[in-house]
Short mmCIF file of C-alpha atoms in Angstrom, two decimals:
data_model
loop_
_atom_site.label_atom_id
_atom_site.label_comp_id
_atom_site.label_asym_id
_atom_site.label_seq_id
_atom_site.Cartn_x
_atom_site.Cartn_y
_atom_site.Cartn_z
CA MET A 1 -19.42 5.64 15.86
CA THR A 2 -17.63 3.09 14.55
CA PRO A 3 -17.56 -0.62 15.47
CA THR A 4 -14.29 -1.18 16.90
CA TYR A 5 -13.91 -5.59 16.44
CA ARG A 6 -11.60 -7.21 18.89
CA ASN A 7 -11.42 -10.91 17.76
CA TRP A 8 -7.69 -10.57 17.64
CA ARG A 9 -7.91 -11.35 21.01
CA VAL A 10 -8.43 -14.68 20.67
CA ALA A 11 -5.44 -14.29 18.51
CA VAL A 12 -3.47 -12.68 21.43
CA GLU A 13 -4.51 -15.54 24.12
CA GLY A 14 -3.61 -18.12 21.96
CA ALA A 15 -0.19 -17.57 21.27
CA LEU A 16 0.10 -16.69 24.93
CA ALA A 17 -0.83 -20.62 25.56
CA LEU A 18 1.70 -21.58 24.03
CA ASN A 19 4.13 -19.63 25.84
CA ALA A 20 6.40 -18.75 22.57
CA GLU A 21 9.09 -16.17 22.49
CA GLU A 22 8.71 -14.41 19.73
CA CYS A 23 5.53 -14.35 17.75
CA VAL A 24 4.79 -13.45 13.99
CA ILE A 25 2.00 -11.92 12.83
CA TYR A 26 0.31 -13.14 9.28
CA LEU A 27 -2.34 -10.94 8.08
CA ASP A 28 -4.15 -11.94 4.96
CA SER A 29 -1.51 -10.27 1.81
CA ASP A 30 -4.82 -7.87 1.30
CA ALA A 31 -5.65 -7.14 4.87
CA LEU A 32 -3.66 -3.33 5.04
CA VAL A 33 -6.19 -2.61 2.02
CA GLN A 34 -9.52 -4.14 2.97
CA LYS A 35 -12.06 -1.98 3.35
CA LYS A 36 -14.78 -2.75 6.97
CA LYS A 37 -18.64 -1.65 6.71
CA ASN A 38 -20.42 -0.05 9.81
CA TYR A 39 -23.77 -1.87 9.49
CA ASN A 40 -25.24 0.43 11.21
CA THR A 41 -24.57 3.76 8.38
CA GLY A 42 -23.65 2.04 5.48
CA GLU A 43 -19.79 3.40 5.69
CA ASP A 44 -16.62 2.01 4.62
CA TYR A 45 -14.14 2.37 7.73
CA GLU A 46 -10.64 0.63 8.20
CA ASP A 47 -10.25 -1.21 10.98
CA ILE A 48 -7.62 -3.44 10.35
CA GLY A 49 -5.23 -1.05 12.02
CA MET A 50 -7.19 -1.41 15.38
CA ALA A 51 -6.85 -4.81 15.25
CA ILE A 52 -2.63 -5.36 14.16
CA GLU A 53 -2.37 -2.37 17.32
CA GLY A 54 -4.07 -4.54 18.90
CA ILE A 55 -2.18 -7.65 18.99
CA ALA A 56 1.52 -6.42 19.08
CA ARG A 57 1.12 -3.82 21.85
CA GLU A 58 -0.62 -7.19 24.21
CA LEU A 59 1.64 -9.04 22.52
CA VAL A 60 5.11 -6.29 23.58
CA HIS A 61 2.95 -6.00 26.68
CA ALA A 62 3.54 -9.59 27.35
CA GLY A 63 7.32 -9.51 27.11
CA LYS A 64 7.16 -11.16 23.76
CA LYS A 65 9.34 -10.33 20.21
CA VAL A 66 7.21 -9.45 17.81
CA PHE A 67 7.09 -9.40 13.25
CA LEU A 68 4.71 -8.53 11.17
CA SER A 69 4.80 -10.75 7.72
CA ALA A 70 3.70 -9.68 4.38
CA TRP A 71 4.13 -11.44 0.60
CA ASP A 72 3.40 -10.58 -3.15
CA GLN A 73 -0.72 -11.04 -3.06
CA LYS A 74 0.05 -12.86 -5.88
CA GLU A 75 1.59 -15.96 -4.20
CA GLY A 76 -1.67 -16.32 -2.26
CA LYS A 77 -4.40 -14.23 0.05
CA GLY A 78 -3.28 -15.64 3.83
CA ILE A 79 -0.56 -17.59 5.21
CA ASP A 80 -4.13 -20.60 5.17
CA ASP A 81 -3.88 -20.87 1.33
CA LEU A 82 -0.58 -20.69 0.59
CA LEU A 83 0.17 -24.03 2.98
CA LEU A 84 -2.80 -25.56 1.88
CA ASN A 85 -1.39 -25.25 -2.31
CA HIS A 86 1.97 -26.03 -1.09
CA ARG A 87 3.72 -22.97 -2.08
CA LYS A 88 6.85 -22.43 -0.82
CA ILE A 89 7.29 -18.44 0.18
CA GLN A 90 9.79 -16.25 1.60
CA PRO A 91 7.90 -13.98 3.88
CA ARG A 92 8.85 -10.71 4.67
CA ILE A 93 9.46 -10.61 8.61
CA PHE A 94 9.51 -7.00 10.08
CA PRO A 95 10.08 -6.91 13.65
CA ILE A 96 7.87 -4.34 15.34
CA ASN A 97 9.50 -3.90 18.71
#
């Protein structure tokens, strides 16, 4: 059985507490190609898709307009890296709903 991590729920709770009308999901630039490991079986599996789906579903259900961001991985891995390094990039923003 593949484990399903629910750490994304904290992000949703935070976004809802801010009462923003629009929410942008900023994932690390390599998030869609990351592999997670099931430590019970040693097998790799992909979990990030479930996290994106869960975040988006909960925010849409709460009546929020939801977007997904993307940028060139050469610019930096995560939005935190970009901000800490004062990188001025224009991430592409894609509407989910």
